[in-house]
Amino acid sequence: MAIRNIRKKGDPILKLKSRPVERFDERFLTLLDDMRETMYHADGCGLAAVQVGVLKRAVVIDVGDGLIELINPEIVEKRGEQLEAEGCLSLPGEQGITLRPQYVKVRAQDRTGTVREWEGENLLARAMCHEIDHLDGILYTQRLAPKEALERFQKEHPEMER
Ligand code: NI
Protein backbone atom coordinates (compact mmCIF):
# COMPACT_ATOMS: atom_id res chain seq x y z
CA MET A 1 0.00 0.00 0.00
CA ALA A 2 1.09 3.52 -0.63
CA ILE A 3 -0.02 7.04 -0.04
CA ARG A 4 -0.64 8.70 -3.37
CA ASN A 5 -0.35 12.34 -4.30
CA ILE A 6 -3.69 14.17 -4.10
CA ARG A 7 -4.38 16.34 -7.13
CA LYS A 8 -5.22 19.88 -6.15
CA LYS A 9 -7.35 22.72 -7.50
CA GLY A 10 -6.21 23.85 -10.92
CA ASP A 11 -5.19 20.34 -12.00
CA PRO A 12 -7.20 19.80 -15.21
CA ILE A 13 -7.77 16.11 -14.45
CA LEU A 14 -10.28 17.08 -11.75
CA LYS A 15 -12.66 18.30 -14.47
CA LEU A 16 -12.58 15.09 -16.50
CA LYS A 17 -15.16 12.32 -16.52
CA SER A 18 -13.99 9.01 -15.10
CA ARG A 19 -14.49 5.72 -16.95
CA PRO A 20 -16.36 2.67 -15.65
CA VAL A 21 -14.31 0.03 -13.87
CA GLU A 22 -14.42 -3.22 -15.82
CA ARG A 23 -11.60 -5.26 -14.34
CA PHE A 24 -11.52 -6.02 -10.66
CA ASP A 25 -7.95 -7.21 -10.86
CA GLU A 26 -4.95 -6.93 -8.55
CA ARG A 27 -4.00 -3.57 -9.95
CA PHE A 28 -7.45 -2.15 -9.24
CA LEU A 29 -7.57 -3.58 -5.71
CA THR A 30 -4.20 -1.95 -5.03
CA LEU A 31 -5.66 1.35 -6.23
CA LEU A 32 -8.57 0.96 -3.77
CA ASP A 33 -6.16 0.15 -0.92
CA ASP A 34 -4.02 3.16 -1.77
CA MET A 35 -7.08 5.41 -1.96
CA ARG A 36 -8.16 4.28 1.52
CA GLU A 37 -4.67 4.86 2.90
CA THR A 38 -4.42 8.26 1.21
CA MET A 39 -7.84 9.35 2.53
CA TYR A 40 -7.03 8.37 6.11
CA HIS A 41 -3.57 9.92 5.90
CA ALA A 42 -5.10 13.22 4.73
CA ASP A 43 -7.77 13.00 7.43
CA GLY A 44 -10.56 13.17 4.86
CA CYS A 45 -13.95 11.47 4.82
CA GLY A 46 -13.98 10.66 1.13
CA LEU A 47 -11.73 10.34 -1.90
CA ALA A 48 -12.38 9.62 -5.56
CA ALA A 49 -9.87 7.85 -7.83
CA VAL A 50 -9.57 10.93 -10.04
CA GLN A 51 -8.15 12.79 -7.04
CA VAL A 52 -5.12 10.51 -7.16
CA GLY A 53 -4.92 10.89 -10.93
CA VAL A 54 -6.78 7.74 -12.01
CA LEU A 55 -9.89 8.23 -14.16
CA LYS A 56 -11.84 5.26 -12.85
CA ARG A 57 -15.31 5.32 -11.34
CA ALA A 58 -14.32 4.36 -7.80
CA VAL A 59 -14.60 6.19 -4.49
CA VAL A 60 -13.82 5.49 -0.85
CA ILE A 61 -15.79 7.06 2.00
CA ASP A 62 -15.55 6.92 5.78
CA VAL A 63 -17.62 9.40 7.75
CA GLY A 64 -16.75 7.69 11.01
CA ASP A 65 -18.85 4.54 10.62
CA GLY A 66 -16.34 2.44 8.72
CA LEU A 67 -15.01 2.24 5.20
CA ILE A 68 -17.32 2.18 2.19
CA GLU A 69 -15.96 1.42 -1.27
CA LEU A 70 -18.24 2.32 -4.16
CA ILE A 71 -17.35 1.19 -7.66
CA ASN A 72 -19.34 2.42 -10.66
CA PRO A 73 -21.78 4.10 -8.24
CA GLU A 74 -25.13 5.57 -9.23
CA ILE A 75 -27.58 7.50 -7.13
CA VAL A 76 -30.89 5.69 -7.57
CA GLU A 77 -32.99 7.57 -5.02
CA LYS A 78 -32.80 10.84 -3.14
CA ARG A 79 -34.99 12.70 -0.69
CA GLY A 80 -35.01 15.90 1.28
CA GLU A 81 -32.46 18.66 1.47
CA GLN A 82 -29.57 19.67 3.66
CA LEU A 83 -27.46 22.76 3.68
CA GLU A 84 -24.04 22.28 5.20
CA ALA A 85 -20.48 23.49 4.89
CA GLU A 86 -18.46 21.21 2.66
CA GLY A 87 -14.79 20.87 1.87
CA CYS A 88 -12.62 18.74 -0.41
CA LEU A 89 -9.13 17.26 -0.10
CA SER A 90 -8.37 18.76 -3.52
CA LEU A 91 -9.26 22.26 -2.26
CA PRO A 92 -7.42 22.40 1.05
CA GLY A 93 -8.41 25.13 3.47
CA GLU A 94 -11.58 26.05 1.61
CA GLN A 95 -15.23 25.52 2.49
CA GLY A 96 -18.56 26.32 0.93
CA ILE A 97 -22.21 25.77 1.77
CA THR A 98 -23.86 23.33 -0.57
CA LEU A 99 -27.40 22.12 -1.05
CA ARG A 100 -27.50 18.32 -1.04
CA PRO A 101 -30.18 15.68 -0.56
CA GLN A 102 -30.71 14.61 3.05
CA TYR A 103 -31.00 10.95 2.00
CA VAL A 104 -29.63 9.01 -0.93
CA LYS A 105 -29.66 5.42 -2.05
CA VAL A 106 -26.65 4.39 -4.10
CA ARG A 107 -26.28 1.32 -6.29
CA ALA A 108 -22.66 0.33 -6.82
CA GLN A 109 -20.32 -2.61 -7.02
CA ASP A 110 -18.13 -3.59 -4.11
CA ARG A 111 -14.50 -4.69 -4.50
CA THR A 112 -15.60 -8.19 -5.50
CA GLY A 113 -17.72 -6.76 -8.32
CA THR A 114 -20.99 -7.61 -6.58
CA VAL A 115 -23.76 -5.07 -7.12
CA ARG A 116 -25.13 -3.78 -3.81
CA GLU A 117 -27.11 -0.85 -2.48
CA TRP A 118 -26.08 1.59 0.21
CA GLU A 119 -28.24 4.13 1.97
CA GLY A 120 -26.91 7.32 3.46
CA GLU A 121 -28.35 10.18 5.45
CA ASN A 122 -26.91 13.54 6.45
CA LEU A 123 -23.09 13.53 6.34
CA LEU A 124 -22.95 10.15 4.57
CA ALA A 125 -25.47 11.28 1.94
CA ARG A 126 -23.43 14.42 1.38
CA ALA A 127 -20.16 12.50 1.11
CA MET A 128 -21.72 10.08 -1.39
CA CYS A 129 -22.99 12.92 -3.57
CA HIS A 130 -19.69 14.81 -3.32
CA GLU A 131 -17.58 11.78 -4.29
CA ILE A 132 -19.88 10.63 -7.09
CA ASP A 133 -19.77 14.18 -8.49
CA HIS A 134 -15.97 13.88 -8.69
CA LEU A 135 -16.44 11.00 -11.14
CA ASP A 136 -18.17 13.40 -13.51
CA GLY A 137 -15.57 16.12 -13.07
CA ILE A 138 -17.77 18.17 -10.75
CA LEU A 139 -16.39 19.89 -7.66
CA TYR A 140 -18.50 21.09 -4.74
CA THR A 141 -17.77 24.66 -5.79
CA GLN A 142 -20.22 23.98 -8.65
CA ARG A 143 -22.87 22.97 -6.11
CA LEU A 144 -22.76 26.02 -3.87
CA ALA A 145 -26.18 26.89 -2.56
CA PRO A 146 -27.60 29.90 -4.39
CA LYS A 147 -28.77 32.79 -2.25
CA GLU A 148 -32.43 31.91 -2.89
CA ALA A 149 -31.87 28.35 -1.69
CA LEU A 150 -30.20 29.58 1.48
CA GLU A 151 -33.13 31.91 2.17
CA ARG A 152 -35.76 29.29 1.39
CA PHE A 153 -34.01 26.67 3.52
CA GLN A 154 -33.75 29.06 6.44
CA LYS A 155 -37.45 29.82 6.14
CA GLU A 156 -38.35 26.14 6.05
CA HIS A 157 -35.96 25.26 8.87
CA PRO A 158 -36.24 28.18 11.27
CA GLU A 159 -34.68 26.04 13.99
CA MET A 160 -31.39 26.18 12.13
CA GLU A 161 -29.62 29.43 12.67
CA ARG A 162 -26.97 30.30 10.15
NI1 NI B 1 -13.70 16.21 -2.93
mmCIF file with all atom_site columns, C-alpha atoms and ligand atoms in Angstrom:
data_model
loop_
_atom_site.group_PDB
_atom_site.id
_atom_site.type_symbol
_atom_site.label_atom_id
_atom_site.label_alt_id
_atom_site.label_comp_id
_atom_site.label_asym_id
_atom_site.label_entity_id
_atom_site.label_seq_id
_atom_site.pdbx_PDB_ins_code
_atom_site.Cartn_x
_atom_site.Cartn_y
_atom_site.Cartn_z
_atom_site.occupancy
_atom_site.B_iso_or_equiv
_atom_site.pdbx_formal_charge
_atom_site.auth_seq_id
_atom_site.auth_comp_id
_atom_site.auth_asym_id
_atom_site.auth_atom_id
_atom_site.pdbx_PDB_model_num
ATOM   1   C  CA . MET A 1 1   ? 0.000   0.000  0.000   1.00 0.00 ? 1   MET A CA 1
ATOM   2   C  CA . ALA A 1 2   ? 1.089   3.516  -0.626  1.00 0.00 ? 2   ALA A CA 1
ATOM   3   C  CA . ILE A 1 3   ? -0.020  7.044  -0.040  1.00 0.00 ? 3   ILE A CA 1
ATOM   4   C  CA . ARG A 1 4   ? -0.636  8.701  -3.366  1.00 0.00 ? 4   ARG A CA 1
ATOM   5   C  CA . ASN A 1 5   ? -0.347  12.342 -4.295  1.00 0.00 ? 5   ASN A CA 1
ATOM   6   C  CA . ILE A 1 6   ? -3.686  14.166 -4.105  1.00 0.00 ? 6   ILE A CA 1
ATOM   7   C  CA . ARG A 1 7   ? -4.378  16.339 -7.129  1.00 0.00 ? 7   ARG A CA 1
ATOM   8   C  CA . LYS A 1 8   ? -5.216  19.883 -6.151  1.00 0.00 ? 8   LYS A CA 1
ATOM   9   C  CA . LYS A 1 9   ? -7.347  22.719 -7.497  1.00 0.00 ? 9   LYS A CA 1
ATOM   10  C  CA . GLY A 1 10  ? -6.205  23.850 -10.917 1.00 0.00 ? 10  GLY A CA 1
ATOM   11  C  CA . ASP A 1 11  ? -5.190  20.342 -12.005 1.00 0.00 ? 11  ASP A CA 1
ATOM   12  C  CA . PRO A 1 12  ? -7.205  19.805 -15.214 1.00 0.00 ? 12  PRO A CA 1
ATOM   13  C  CA . ILE A 1 13  ? -7.771  16.105 -14.450 1.00 0.00 ? 13  ILE A CA 1
ATOM   14  C  CA . LEU A 1 14  ? -10.280 17.082 -11.745 1.00 0.00 ? 14  LEU A CA 1
ATOM   15  C  CA . LYS A 1 15  ? -12.656 18.303 -14.468 1.00 0.00 ? 15  LYS A CA 1
ATOM   16  C  CA . LEU A 1 16  ? -12.581 15.093 -16.500 1.00 0.00 ? 16  LEU A CA 1
ATOM   17  C  CA . LYS A 1 17  ? -15.160 12.321 -16.516 1.00 0.00 ? 17  LYS A CA 1
ATOM   18  C  CA . SER A 1 18  ? -13.991 9.014  -15.102 1.00 0.00 ? 18  SER A CA 1
ATOM   19  C  CA . ARG A 1 19  ? -14.495 5.721  -16.948 1.00 0.00 ? 19  ARG A CA 1
ATOM   20  C  CA . PRO A 1 20  ? -16.356 2.674  -15.648 1.00 0.00 ? 20  PRO A CA 1
ATOM   21  C  CA . VAL A 1 21  ? -14.308 0.026  -13.868 1.00 0.00 ? 21  VAL A CA 1
ATOM   22  C  CA . GLU A 1 22  ? -14.425 -3.220 -15.820 1.00 0.00 ? 22  GLU A CA 1
ATOM   23  C  CA . ARG A 1 23  ? -11.600 -5.256 -14.343 1.00 0.00 ? 23  ARG A CA 1
ATOM   24  C  CA . PHE A 1 24  ? -11.523 -6.017 -10.658 1.00 0.00 ? 24  PHE A CA 1
ATOM   25  C  CA . ASP A 1 25  ? -7.951  -7.215 -10.865 1.00 0.00 ? 25  ASP A CA 1
ATOM   26  C  CA . GLU A 1 26  ? -4.951  -6.934 -8.546  1.00 0.00 ? 26  GLU A CA 1
ATOM   27  C  CA . ARG A 1 27  ? -3.998  -3.565 -9.952  1.00 0.00 ? 27  ARG A CA 1
ATOM   28  C  CA . PHE A 1 28  ? -7.452  -2.152 -9.244  1.00 0.00 ? 28  PHE A CA 1
ATOM   29  C  CA . LEU A 1 29  ? -7.565  -3.581 -5.708  1.00 0.00 ? 29  LEU A CA 1
ATOM   30  C  CA . THR A 1 30  ? -4.197  -1.948 -5.034  1.00 0.00 ? 30  THR A CA 1
ATOM   31  C  CA . LEU A 1 31  ? -5.656  1.352  -6.226  1.00 0.00 ? 31  LEU A CA 1
ATOM   32  C  CA . LEU A 1 32  ? -8.569  0.957  -3.765  1.00 0.00 ? 32  LEU A CA 1
ATOM   33  C  CA . ASP A 1 33  ? -6.162  0.150  -0.922  1.00 0.00 ? 33  ASP A CA 1
ATOM   34  C  CA . ASP A 1 34  ? -4.018  3.156  -1.769  1.00 0.00 ? 34  ASP A CA 1
ATOM   35  C  CA . MET A 1 35  ? -7.083  5.408  -1.955  1.00 0.00 ? 35  MET A CA 1
ATOM   36  C  CA . ARG A 1 36  ? -8.163  4.280  1.517   1.00 0.00 ? 36  ARG A CA 1
ATOM   37  C  CA . GLU A 1 37  ? -4.670  4.858  2.898   1.00 0.00 ? 37  GLU A CA 1
ATOM   38  C  CA . THR A 1 38  ? -4.417  8.257  1.207   1.00 0.00 ? 38  THR A CA 1
ATOM   39  C  CA . MET A 1 39  ? -7.839  9.354  2.528   1.00 0.00 ? 39  MET A CA 1
ATOM   40  C  CA . TYR A 1 40  ? -7.030  8.365  6.113   1.00 0.00 ? 40  TYR A CA 1
ATOM   41  C  CA . HIS A 1 41  ? -3.569  9.922  5.900   1.00 0.00 ? 41  HIS A CA 1
ATOM   42  C  CA . ALA A 1 42  ? -5.103  13.215 4.731   1.00 0.00 ? 42  ALA A CA 1
ATOM   43  C  CA . ASP A 1 43  ? -7.770  13.003 7.434   1.00 0.00 ? 43  ASP A CA 1
ATOM   44  C  CA . GLY A 1 44  ? -10.564 13.172 4.857   1.00 0.00 ? 44  GLY A CA 1
ATOM   45  C  CA . CYS A 1 45  ? -13.950 11.471 4.825   1.00 0.00 ? 45  CYS A CA 1
ATOM   46  C  CA . GLY A 1 46  ? -13.980 10.655 1.134   1.00 0.00 ? 46  GLY A CA 1
ATOM   47  C  CA . LEU A 1 47  ? -11.732 10.339 -1.901  1.00 0.00 ? 47  LEU A CA 1
ATOM   48  C  CA . ALA A 1 48  ? -12.379 9.618  -5.564  1.00 0.00 ? 48  ALA A CA 1
ATOM   49  C  CA . ALA A 1 49  ? -9.874  7.846  -7.830  1.00 0.00 ? 49  ALA A CA 1
ATOM   50  C  CA . VAL A 1 50  ? -9.568  10.928 -10.042 1.00 0.00 ? 50  VAL A CA 1
ATOM   51  C  CA . GLN A 1 51  ? -8.148  12.787 -7.038  1.00 0.00 ? 51  GLN A CA 1
ATOM   52  C  CA . VAL A 1 52  ? -5.123  10.513 -7.157  1.00 0.00 ? 52  VAL A CA 1
ATOM   53  C  CA . GLY A 1 53  ? -4.923  10.887 -10.931 1.00 0.00 ? 53  GLY A CA 1
ATOM   54  C  CA . VAL A 1 54  ? -6.785  7.744  -12.006 1.00 0.00 ? 54  VAL A CA 1
ATOM   55  C  CA . LEU A 1 55  ? -9.889  8.234  -14.164 1.00 0.00 ? 55  LEU A CA 1
ATOM   56  C  CA . LYS A 1 56  ? -11.841 5.257  -12.852 1.00 0.00 ? 56  LYS A CA 1
ATOM   57  C  CA . ARG A 1 57  ? -15.306 5.323  -11.341 1.00 0.00 ? 57  ARG A CA 1
ATOM   58  C  CA . ALA A 1 58  ? -14.319 4.362  -7.801  1.00 0.00 ? 58  ALA A CA 1
ATOM   59  C  CA . VAL A 1 59  ? -14.597 6.192  -4.488  1.00 0.00 ? 59  VAL A CA 1
ATOM   60  C  CA . VAL A 1 60  ? -13.820 5.487  -0.847  1.00 0.00 ? 60  VAL A CA 1
ATOM   61  C  CA . ILE A 1 61  ? -15.791 7.056  2.004   1.00 0.00 ? 61  ILE A CA 1
ATOM   62  C  CA . ASP A 1 62  ? -15.554 6.921  5.781   1.00 0.00 ? 62  ASP A CA 1
ATOM   63  C  CA . VAL A 1 63  ? -17.624 9.401  7.748   1.00 0.00 ? 63  VAL A CA 1
ATOM   64  C  CA . GLY A 1 64  ? -16.747 7.687  11.011  1.00 0.00 ? 64  GLY A CA 1
ATOM   65  C  CA . ASP A 1 65  ? -18.847 4.542  10.621  1.00 0.00 ? 65  ASP A CA 1
ATOM   66  C  CA . GLY A 1 66  ? -16.342 2.439  8.720   1.00 0.00 ? 66  GLY A CA 1
ATOM   67  C  CA . LEU A 1 67  ? -15.014 2.237  5.205   1.00 0.00 ? 67  LEU A CA 1
ATOM   68  C  CA . ILE A 1 68  ? -17.322 2.177  2.193   1.00 0.00 ? 68  ILE A CA 1
ATOM   69  C  CA . GLU A 1 69  ? -15.964 1.423  -1.265  1.00 0.00 ? 69  GLU A CA 1
ATOM   70  C  CA . LEU A 1 70  ? -18.243 2.320  -4.161  1.00 0.00 ? 70  LEU A CA 1
ATOM   71  C  CA . ILE A 1 71  ? -17.346 1.194  -7.657  1.00 0.00 ? 71  ILE A CA 1
ATOM   72  C  CA . ASN A 1 72  ? -19.337 2.415  -10.662 1.00 0.00 ? 72  ASN A CA 1
ATOM   73  C  CA . PRO A 1 73  ? -21.777 4.099  -8.245  1.00 0.00 ? 73  PRO A CA 1
ATOM   74  C  CA . GLU A 1 74  ? -25.128 5.568  -9.235  1.00 0.00 ? 74  GLU A CA 1
ATOM   75  C  CA . ILE A 1 75  ? -27.579 7.503  -7.128  1.00 0.00 ? 75  ILE A CA 1
ATOM   76  C  CA . VAL A 1 76  ? -30.892 5.694  -7.569  1.00 0.00 ? 76  VAL A CA 1
ATOM   77  C  CA . GLU A 1 77  ? -32.987 7.565  -5.024  1.00 0.00 ? 77  GLU A CA 1
ATOM   78  C  CA . LYS A 1 78  ? -32.803 10.842 -3.142  1.00 0.00 ? 78  LYS A CA 1
ATOM   79  C  CA . ARG A 1 79  ? -34.988 12.705 -0.695  1.00 0.00 ? 79  ARG A CA 1
ATOM   80  C  CA . GLY A 1 80  ? -35.007 15.903 1.284   1.00 0.00 ? 80  GLY A CA 1
ATOM   81  C  CA . GLU A 1 81  ? -32.461 18.659 1.471   1.00 0.00 ? 81  GLU A CA 1
ATOM   82  C  CA . GLN A 1 82  ? -29.574 19.667 3.659   1.00 0.00 ? 82  GLN A CA 1
ATOM   83  C  CA . LEU A 1 83  ? -27.457 22.761 3.677   1.00 0.00 ? 83  LEU A CA 1
ATOM   84  C  CA . GLU A 1 84  ? -24.036 22.282 5.204   1.00 0.00 ? 84  GLU A CA 1
ATOM   85  C  CA . ALA A 1 85  ? -20.485 23.492 4.887   1.00 0.00 ? 85  ALA A CA 1
ATOM   86  C  CA . GLU A 1 86  ? -18.464 21.215 2.660   1.00 0.00 ? 86  GLU A CA 1
ATOM   87  C  CA . GLY A 1 87  ? -14.792 20.866 1.870   1.00 0.00 ? 87  GLY A CA 1
ATOM   88  C  CA . CYS A 1 88  ? -12.619 18.735 -0.405  1.00 0.00 ? 88  CYS A CA 1
ATOM   89  C  CA . LEU A 1 89  ? -9.128  17.256 -0.105  1.00 0.00 ? 89  LEU A CA 1
ATOM   90  C  CA . SER A 1 90  ? -8.372  18.762 -3.521  1.00 0.00 ? 90  SER A CA 1
ATOM   91  C  CA . LEU A 1 91  ? -9.262  22.258 -2.264  1.00 0.00 ? 91  LEU A CA 1
ATOM   92  C  CA . PRO A 1 92  ? -7.423  22.399 1.049   1.00 0.00 ? 92  PRO A CA 1
ATOM   93  C  CA . GLY A 1 93  ? -8.407  25.125 3.468   1.00 0.00 ? 93  GLY A CA 1
ATOM   94  C  CA . GLU A 1 94  ? -11.584 26.046 1.612   1.00 0.00 ? 94  GLU A CA 1
ATOM   95  C  CA . GLN A 1 95  ? -15.228 25.524 2.488   1.00 0.00 ? 95  GLN A CA 1
ATOM   96  C  CA . GLY A 1 96  ? -18.563 26.320 0.933   1.00 0.00 ? 96  GLY A CA 1
ATOM   97  C  CA . ILE A 1 97  ? -22.206 25.771 1.765   1.00 0.00 ? 97  ILE A CA 1
ATOM   98  C  CA . THR A 1 98  ? -23.862 23.330 -0.575  1.00 0.00 ? 98  THR A CA 1
ATOM   99  C  CA . LEU A 1 99  ? -27.403 22.123 -1.049  1.00 0.00 ? 99  LEU A CA 1
ATOM   100 C  CA . ARG A 1 100 ? -27.502 18.320 -1.035  1.00 0.00 ? 100 ARG A CA 1
ATOM   101 C  CA . PRO A 1 101 ? -30.183 15.678 -0.558  1.00 0.00 ? 101 PRO A CA 1
ATOM   102 C  CA . GLN A 1 102 ? -30.712 14.613 3.050   1.00 0.00 ? 102 GLN A CA 1
ATOM   103 C  CA . TYR A 1 103 ? -30.997 10.948 1.996   1.00 0.00 ? 103 TYR A CA 1
ATOM   104 C  CA . VAL A 1 104 ? -29.632 9.008  -0.932  1.00 0.00 ? 104 VAL A CA 1
ATOM   105 C  CA . LYS A 1 105 ? -29.664 5.416  -2.045  1.00 0.00 ? 105 LYS A CA 1
ATOM   106 C  CA . VAL A 1 106 ? -26.653 4.385  -4.102  1.00 0.00 ? 106 VAL A CA 1
ATOM   107 C  CA . ARG A 1 107 ? -26.277 1.324  -6.287  1.00 0.00 ? 107 ARG A CA 1
ATOM   108 C  CA . ALA A 1 108 ? -22.660 0.327  -6.821  1.00 0.00 ? 108 ALA A CA 1
ATOM   109 C  CA . GLN A 1 109 ? -20.317 -2.611 -7.017  1.00 0.00 ? 109 GLN A CA 1
ATOM   110 C  CA . ASP A 1 110 ? -18.129 -3.585 -4.109  1.00 0.00 ? 110 ASP A CA 1
ATOM   111 C  CA . ARG A 1 111 ? -14.505 -4.687 -4.496  1.00 0.00 ? 111 ARG A CA 1
ATOM   112 C  CA . THR A 1 112 ? -15.602 -8.190 -5.501  1.00 0.00 ? 112 THR A CA 1
ATOM   113 C  CA . GLY A 1 113 ? -17.717 -6.755 -8.324  1.00 0.00 ? 113 GLY A CA 1
ATOM   114 C  CA . THR A 1 114 ? -20.987 -7.608 -6.578  1.00 0.00 ? 114 THR A CA 1
ATOM   115 C  CA . VAL A 1 115 ? -23.759 -5.068 -7.116  1.00 0.00 ? 115 VAL A CA 1
ATOM   116 C  CA . ARG A 1 116 ? -25.134 -3.778 -3.807  1.00 0.00 ? 116 ARG A CA 1
ATOM   117 C  CA . GLU A 1 117 ? -27.110 -0.852 -2.483  1.00 0.00 ? 117 GLU A CA 1
ATOM   118 C  CA . TRP A 1 118 ? -26.082 1.590  0.206   1.00 0.00 ? 118 TRP A CA 1
ATOM   119 C  CA . GLU A 1 119 ? -28.236 4.133  1.972   1.00 0.00 ? 119 GLU A CA 1
ATOM   120 C  CA . GLY A 1 120 ? -26.911 7.324  3.459   1.00 0.00 ? 120 GLY A CA 1
ATOM   121 C  CA . GLU A 1 121 ? -28.347 10.185 5.448   1.00 0.00 ? 121 GLU A CA 1
ATOM   122 C  CA . ASN A 1 122 ? -26.910 13.543 6.454   1.00 0.00 ? 122 ASN A CA 1
ATOM   123 C  CA . LEU A 1 123 ? -23.090 13.526 6.338   1.00 0.00 ? 123 LEU A CA 1
ATOM   124 C  CA . LEU A 1 124 ? -22.948 10.149 4.573   1.00 0.00 ? 124 LEU A CA 1
ATOM   125 C  CA . ALA A 1 125 ? -25.471 11.276 1.943   1.00 0.00 ? 125 ALA A CA 1
ATOM   126 C  CA . ARG A 1 126 ? -23.432 14.419 1.378   1.00 0.00 ? 126 ARG A CA 1
ATOM   127 C  CA . ALA A 1 127 ? -20.164 12.500 1.114   1.00 0.00 ? 127 ALA A CA 1
ATOM   128 C  CA . MET A 1 128 ? -21.716 10.080 -1.388  1.00 0.00 ? 128 MET A CA 1
ATOM   129 C  CA . CYS A 1 129 ? -22.994 12.921 -3.569  1.00 0.00 ? 129 CYS A CA 1
ATOM   130 C  CA . HIS A 1 130 ? -19.693 14.808 -3.324  1.00 0.00 ? 130 HIS A CA 1
ATOM   131 C  CA . GLU A 1 131 ? -17.576 11.783 -4.287  1.00 0.00 ? 131 GLU A CA 1
ATOM   132 C  CA . ILE A 1 132 ? -19.882 10.635 -7.087  1.00 0.00 ? 132 ILE A CA 1
ATOM   133 C  CA . ASP A 1 133 ? -19.768 14.182 -8.488  1.00 0.00 ? 133 ASP A CA 1
ATOM   134 C  CA . HIS A 1 134 ? -15.969 13.877 -8.690  1.00 0.00 ? 134 HIS A CA 1
ATOM   135 C  CA . LEU A 1 135 ? -16.443 10.999 -11.142 1.00 0.00 ? 135 LEU A CA 1
ATOM   136 C  CA . ASP A 1 136 ? -18.173 13.405 -13.511 1.00 0.00 ? 136 ASP A CA 1
ATOM   137 C  CA . GLY A 1 137 ? -15.573 16.119 -13.072 1.00 0.00 ? 137 GLY A CA 1
ATOM   138 C  CA . ILE A 1 138 ? -17.768 18.165 -10.747 1.00 0.00 ? 138 ILE A CA 1
ATOM   139 C  CA . LEU A 1 139 ? -16.395 19.892 -7.661  1.00 0.00 ? 139 LEU A CA 1
ATOM   140 C  CA . TYR A 1 140 ? -18.498 21.088 -4.742  1.00 0.00 ? 140 TYR A CA 1
ATOM   141 C  CA . THR A 1 141 ? -17.770 24.659 -5.792  1.00 0.00 ? 141 THR A CA 1
ATOM   142 C  CA . GLN A 1 142 ? -20.216 23.981 -8.647  1.00 0.00 ? 142 GLN A CA 1
ATOM   143 C  CA . ARG A 1 143 ? -22.875 22.974 -6.109  1.00 0.00 ? 143 ARG A CA 1
ATOM   144 C  CA . LEU A 1 144 ? -22.757 26.022 -3.872  1.00 0.00 ? 144 LEU A CA 1
ATOM   145 C  CA . ALA A 1 145 ? -26.185 26.889 -2.560  1.00 0.00 ? 145 ALA A CA 1
ATOM   146 C  CA . PRO A 1 146 ? -27.601 29.900 -4.394  1.00 0.00 ? 146 PRO A CA 1
ATOM   147 C  CA . LYS A 1 147 ? -28.768 32.794 -2.246  1.00 0.00 ? 147 LYS A CA 1
ATOM   148 C  CA . GLU A 1 148 ? -32.433 31.912 -2.888  1.00 0.00 ? 148 GLU A CA 1
ATOM   149 C  CA . ALA A 1 149 ? -31.868 28.347 -1.694  1.00 0.00 ? 149 ALA A CA 1
ATOM   150 C  CA . LEU A 1 150 ? -30.201 29.578 1.482   1.00 0.00 ? 150 LEU A CA 1
ATOM   151 C  CA . GLU A 1 151 ? -33.130 31.911 2.172   1.00 0.00 ? 151 GLU A CA 1
ATOM   152 C  CA . ARG A 1 152 ? -35.755 29.286 1.394   1.00 0.00 ? 152 ARG A CA 1
ATOM   153 C  CA . PHE A 1 153 ? -34.005 26.674 3.518   1.00 0.00 ? 153 PHE A CA 1
ATOM   154 C  CA . GLN A 1 154 ? -33.751 29.059 6.438   1.00 0.00 ? 154 GLN A CA 1
ATOM   155 C  CA . LYS A 1 155 ? -37.447 29.820 6.144   1.00 0.00 ? 155 LYS A CA 1
ATOM   156 C  CA . GLU A 1 156 ? -38.353 26.138 6.047   1.00 0.00 ? 156 GLU A CA 1
ATOM   157 C  CA . HIS A 1 157 ? -35.958 25.257 8.868   1.00 0.00 ? 157 HIS A CA 1
ATOM   158 C  CA . PRO A 1 158 ? -36.238 28.178 11.270  1.00 0.00 ? 158 PRO A CA 1
ATOM   159 C  CA . GLU A 1 159 ? -34.684 26.044 13.994  1.00 0.00 ? 159 GLU A CA 1
ATOM   160 C  CA . MET A 1 160 ? -31.385 26.180 12.127  1.00 0.00 ? 160 MET A CA 1
ATOM   161 C  CA . GLU A 1 161 ? -29.621 29.432 12.674  1.00 0.00 ? 161 GLU A CA 1
ATOM   162 C  CA . ARG A 1 162 ? -26.973 30.298 10.147  1.00 0.00 ? 162 ARG A CA 1
HETATM 163 NI NI . NI  B 2 .   ? -13.697 16.213 -2.930  1.00 0.00 ? 1   NI  B NI 1
#
